[in-house]
XYZ file of C-alpha atoms in Angstrom:
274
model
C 146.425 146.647 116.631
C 145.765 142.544 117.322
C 142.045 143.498 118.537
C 141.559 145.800 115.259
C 142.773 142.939 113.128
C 140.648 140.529 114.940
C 137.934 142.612 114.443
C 138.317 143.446 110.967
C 138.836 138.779 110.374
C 136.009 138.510 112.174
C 133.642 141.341 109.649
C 135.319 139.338 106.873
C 134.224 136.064 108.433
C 130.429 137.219 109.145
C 129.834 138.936 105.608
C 131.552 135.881 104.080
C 129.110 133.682 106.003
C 126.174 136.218 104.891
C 126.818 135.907 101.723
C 127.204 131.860 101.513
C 123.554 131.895 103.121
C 121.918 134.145 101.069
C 122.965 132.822 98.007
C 121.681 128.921 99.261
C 118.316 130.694 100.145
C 118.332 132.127 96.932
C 119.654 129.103 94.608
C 116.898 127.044 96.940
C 114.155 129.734 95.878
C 114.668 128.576 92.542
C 115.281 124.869 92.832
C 111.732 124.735 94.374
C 110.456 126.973 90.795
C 112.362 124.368 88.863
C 110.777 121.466 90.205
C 107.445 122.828 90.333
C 107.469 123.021 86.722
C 109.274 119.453 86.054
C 106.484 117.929 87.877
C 104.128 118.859 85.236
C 101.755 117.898 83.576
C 102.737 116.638 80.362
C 100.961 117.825 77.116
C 97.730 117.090 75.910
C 97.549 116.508 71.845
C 96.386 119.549 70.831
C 97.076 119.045 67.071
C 93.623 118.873 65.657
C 92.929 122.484 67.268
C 96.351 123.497 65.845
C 96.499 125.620 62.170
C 98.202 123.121 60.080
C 101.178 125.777 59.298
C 101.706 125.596 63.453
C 101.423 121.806 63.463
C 103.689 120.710 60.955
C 106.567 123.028 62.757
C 105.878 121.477 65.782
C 106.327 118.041 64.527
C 108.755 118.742 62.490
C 110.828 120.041 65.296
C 110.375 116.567 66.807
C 107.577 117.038 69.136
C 106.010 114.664 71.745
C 103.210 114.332 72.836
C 102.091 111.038 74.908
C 105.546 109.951 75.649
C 105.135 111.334 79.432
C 107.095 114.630 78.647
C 106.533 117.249 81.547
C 109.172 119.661 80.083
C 111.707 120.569 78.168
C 115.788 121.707 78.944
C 117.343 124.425 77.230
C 121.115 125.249 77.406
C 122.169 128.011 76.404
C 125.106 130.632 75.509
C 122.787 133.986 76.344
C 124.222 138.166 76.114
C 122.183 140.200 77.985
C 122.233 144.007 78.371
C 122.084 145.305 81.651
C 120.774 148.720 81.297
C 119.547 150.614 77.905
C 121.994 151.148 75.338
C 124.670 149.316 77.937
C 127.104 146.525 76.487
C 126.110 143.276 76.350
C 127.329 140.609 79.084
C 128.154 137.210 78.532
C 126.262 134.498 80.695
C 125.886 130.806 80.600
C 121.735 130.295 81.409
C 119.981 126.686 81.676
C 116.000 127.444 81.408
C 113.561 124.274 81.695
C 110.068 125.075 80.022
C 106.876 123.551 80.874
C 104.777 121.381 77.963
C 101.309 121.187 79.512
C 100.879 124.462 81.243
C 102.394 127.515 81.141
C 105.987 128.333 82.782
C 109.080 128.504 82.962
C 112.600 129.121 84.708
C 115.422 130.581 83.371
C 118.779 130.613 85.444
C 121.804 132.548 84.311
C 125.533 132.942 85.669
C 128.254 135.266 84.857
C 131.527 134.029 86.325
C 135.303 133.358 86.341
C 135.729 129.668 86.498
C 133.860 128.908 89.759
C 133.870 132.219 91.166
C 130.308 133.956 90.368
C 129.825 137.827 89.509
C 126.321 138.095 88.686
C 123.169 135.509 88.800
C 119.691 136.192 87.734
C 116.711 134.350 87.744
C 113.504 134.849 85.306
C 110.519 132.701 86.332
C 107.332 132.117 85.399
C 105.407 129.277 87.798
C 101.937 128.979 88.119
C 100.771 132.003 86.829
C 102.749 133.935 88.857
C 106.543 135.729 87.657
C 109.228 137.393 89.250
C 112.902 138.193 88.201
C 115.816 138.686 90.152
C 119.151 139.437 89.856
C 122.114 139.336 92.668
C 125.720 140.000 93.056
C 127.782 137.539 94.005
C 124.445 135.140 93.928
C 123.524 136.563 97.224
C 123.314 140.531 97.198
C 120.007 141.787 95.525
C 120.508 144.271 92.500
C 117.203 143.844 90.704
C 114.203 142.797 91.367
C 110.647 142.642 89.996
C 107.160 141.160 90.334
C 103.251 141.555 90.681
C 101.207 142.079 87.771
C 103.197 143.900 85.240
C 106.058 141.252 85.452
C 103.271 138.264 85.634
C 102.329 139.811 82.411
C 105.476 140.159 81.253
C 106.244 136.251 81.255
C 103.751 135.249 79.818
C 104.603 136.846 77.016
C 108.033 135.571 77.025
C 106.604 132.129 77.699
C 104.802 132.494 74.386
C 107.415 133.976 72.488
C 110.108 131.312 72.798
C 107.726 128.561 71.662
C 110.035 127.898 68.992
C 112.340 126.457 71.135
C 109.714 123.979 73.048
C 108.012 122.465 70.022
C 106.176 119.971 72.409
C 104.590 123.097 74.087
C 102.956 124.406 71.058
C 101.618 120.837 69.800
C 100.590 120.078 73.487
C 99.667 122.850 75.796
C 95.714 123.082 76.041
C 95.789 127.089 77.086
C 97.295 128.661 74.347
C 95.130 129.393 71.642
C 96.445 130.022 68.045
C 94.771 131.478 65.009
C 96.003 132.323 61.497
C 96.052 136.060 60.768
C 97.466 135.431 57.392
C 99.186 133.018 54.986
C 102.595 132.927 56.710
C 101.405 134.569 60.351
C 99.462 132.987 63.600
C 98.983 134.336 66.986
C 99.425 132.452 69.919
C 97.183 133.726 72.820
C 97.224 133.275 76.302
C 94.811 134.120 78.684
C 95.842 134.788 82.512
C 94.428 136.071 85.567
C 96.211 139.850 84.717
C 95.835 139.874 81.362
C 96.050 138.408 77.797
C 99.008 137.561 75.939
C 99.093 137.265 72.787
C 102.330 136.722 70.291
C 102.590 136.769 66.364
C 104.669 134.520 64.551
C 105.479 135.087 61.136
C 106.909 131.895 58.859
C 109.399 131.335 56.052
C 108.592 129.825 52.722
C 110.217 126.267 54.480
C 107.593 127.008 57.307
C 109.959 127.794 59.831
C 109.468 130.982 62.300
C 111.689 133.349 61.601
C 110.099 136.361 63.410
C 108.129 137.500 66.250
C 106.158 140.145 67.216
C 103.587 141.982 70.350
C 102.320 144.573 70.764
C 102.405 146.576 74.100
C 104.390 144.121 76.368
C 104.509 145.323 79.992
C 108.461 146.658 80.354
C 110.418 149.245 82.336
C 111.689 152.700 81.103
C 115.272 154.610 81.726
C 114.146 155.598 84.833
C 112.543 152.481 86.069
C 108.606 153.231 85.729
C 106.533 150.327 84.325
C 105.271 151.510 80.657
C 104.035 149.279 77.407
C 106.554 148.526 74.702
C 106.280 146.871 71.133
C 108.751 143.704 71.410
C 109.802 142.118 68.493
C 112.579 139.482 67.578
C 114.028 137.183 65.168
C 114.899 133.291 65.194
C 117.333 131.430 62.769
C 120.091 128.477 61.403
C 117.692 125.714 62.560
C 119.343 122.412 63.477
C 118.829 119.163 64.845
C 120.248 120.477 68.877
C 120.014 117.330 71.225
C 116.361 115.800 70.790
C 115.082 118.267 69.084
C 115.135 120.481 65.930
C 114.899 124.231 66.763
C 116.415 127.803 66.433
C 119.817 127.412 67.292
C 120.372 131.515 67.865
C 117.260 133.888 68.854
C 116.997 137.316 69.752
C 114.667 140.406 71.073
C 114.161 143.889 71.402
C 111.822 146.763 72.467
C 110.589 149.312 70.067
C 111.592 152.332 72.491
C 110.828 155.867 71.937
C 114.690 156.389 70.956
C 114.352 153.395 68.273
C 114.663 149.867 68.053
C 117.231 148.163 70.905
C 117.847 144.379 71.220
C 118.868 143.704 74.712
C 118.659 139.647 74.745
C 120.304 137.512 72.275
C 120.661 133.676 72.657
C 122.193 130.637 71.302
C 121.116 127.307 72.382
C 123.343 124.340 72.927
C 121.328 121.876 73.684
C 117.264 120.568 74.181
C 116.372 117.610 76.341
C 113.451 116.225 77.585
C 112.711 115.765 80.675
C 110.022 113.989 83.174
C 107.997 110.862 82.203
């Protein structure tokens, strides 16, 4: 009985140990995304190349440009659905967005206090995304990458523009165009493929909606297929340094109907990097 129960410490001990190491390896993984984008570069004024409709939101939401921003922080209060049709869960994400280039990382943490149920990571670096999710922060329950996912985040990069004003006044790779009074697209080109995102404008010139067509995504049973995306943006405040959507959310167009499965509000936007 004393060598069972020795035995059965020492299991505990290892997995605990495990576990610890996988989820440093893990939370170092994307510490090393983070600070690839926080090291840059900053924006480039892109206003004269901007439609005027784009550049007045921009500065109106308190963009930057030439005061050595590399990127920007987001905090937010996020629900997320886990599966189709699923309920939503409750995390607590912290995303930093970069101004110059493309990318992102956002970070996200479902817990009890300091005890941690679920993390998950969605990146975009370089022109290159992945997504994870793990248990515990250490056990893998999700994971995705290559060039559907690449794809993927670049679309998201583009879509949550209206929380990083400074990106759309200053980012030299996105290309916009006007496709009618209160619309633009924002395009950007990558080495898998083209993104491009519509944004459609109130009468105050705010975005209130967005829109794509065919964004790379995952059905029931896990095969990669095209989806419309759409979403909506609203109650724009002044939120730390800047002025931006305090709540967002987004959906696929599936087969069965129209499903939200992110919804976000944001507690605070810093700059960061000089």
């Amino acid at each position: 009985m004393q060598t069972t129960g020795l035995i059965l410490v020492l299991a505990i001990l290892i997995a605990v140990v495990l576990l610890s190491l996988f989820s440093i390896l893990f939370r170092r993984k994307c510490h090393a995304a983070r600070t690839r984008i926080a090291q840059g570069p900053s924006g480039l004024d892109q206003s004269g190349r901007l439609p005027p409709l784009v550049r007045d939101f921009a500065m109106r939401g308190g963009a930057e440009v030439g005061a050595g921003h590399l990127a920007l922080v987001l905090t937010q209060a996020a629900e997320l659905r886990l599966k189709r049709g699923g309920l939503f869960a409750r995390f607590r994400a912290r995303q930093i967005v970069g101004l110059g280039r493309p990318g992102f990382v956002w970070q996200a943490r479902q817990g009890f206090g300091p005890l941690t149920r679920l993390r998950v990571a969605d990146v975009f670096v370089e022109g290159e995304g992945w997504l994870e999710a793990r248990l515990f922060g250490a056990l893998t329950v999700a994971r995705a990458n290559g060039v559907e996912t690449t794809l993927g985040e670049a679309y998201r990069y583009l879509a949550e523009l209206p929380w990083a004003p400074d990106a759309i006044l200053g980012n030299p790779e996105i290309a916009w165009r006007m496709l009618g009074e209160d619309q633009a697209e924002a395009k950007l080109d990558t080495r898998v493929g083209t993104a491009r995102v519509t944004f459609r404008f109130d009468a105050a010139g705010d975005i209130v909606a967005m829109e794509a067509r065919e964004r790379p995504a995952r059905d029931a049973a896990g095969k990669p297929v095209r989806y419309d995306w759409r979403g909506q943006f609203g109650d724009y405040r002044q939120i730390g340094a800047r002025r931006v959507p305090a709540y967002g959310e987004v959906g696929y167009d599936y087969p069965e109907g129209f499903e939200i499965y992110f919804r976000s509000r944001i507690t605070d936007c810093q700059p960061a990097g000089h």
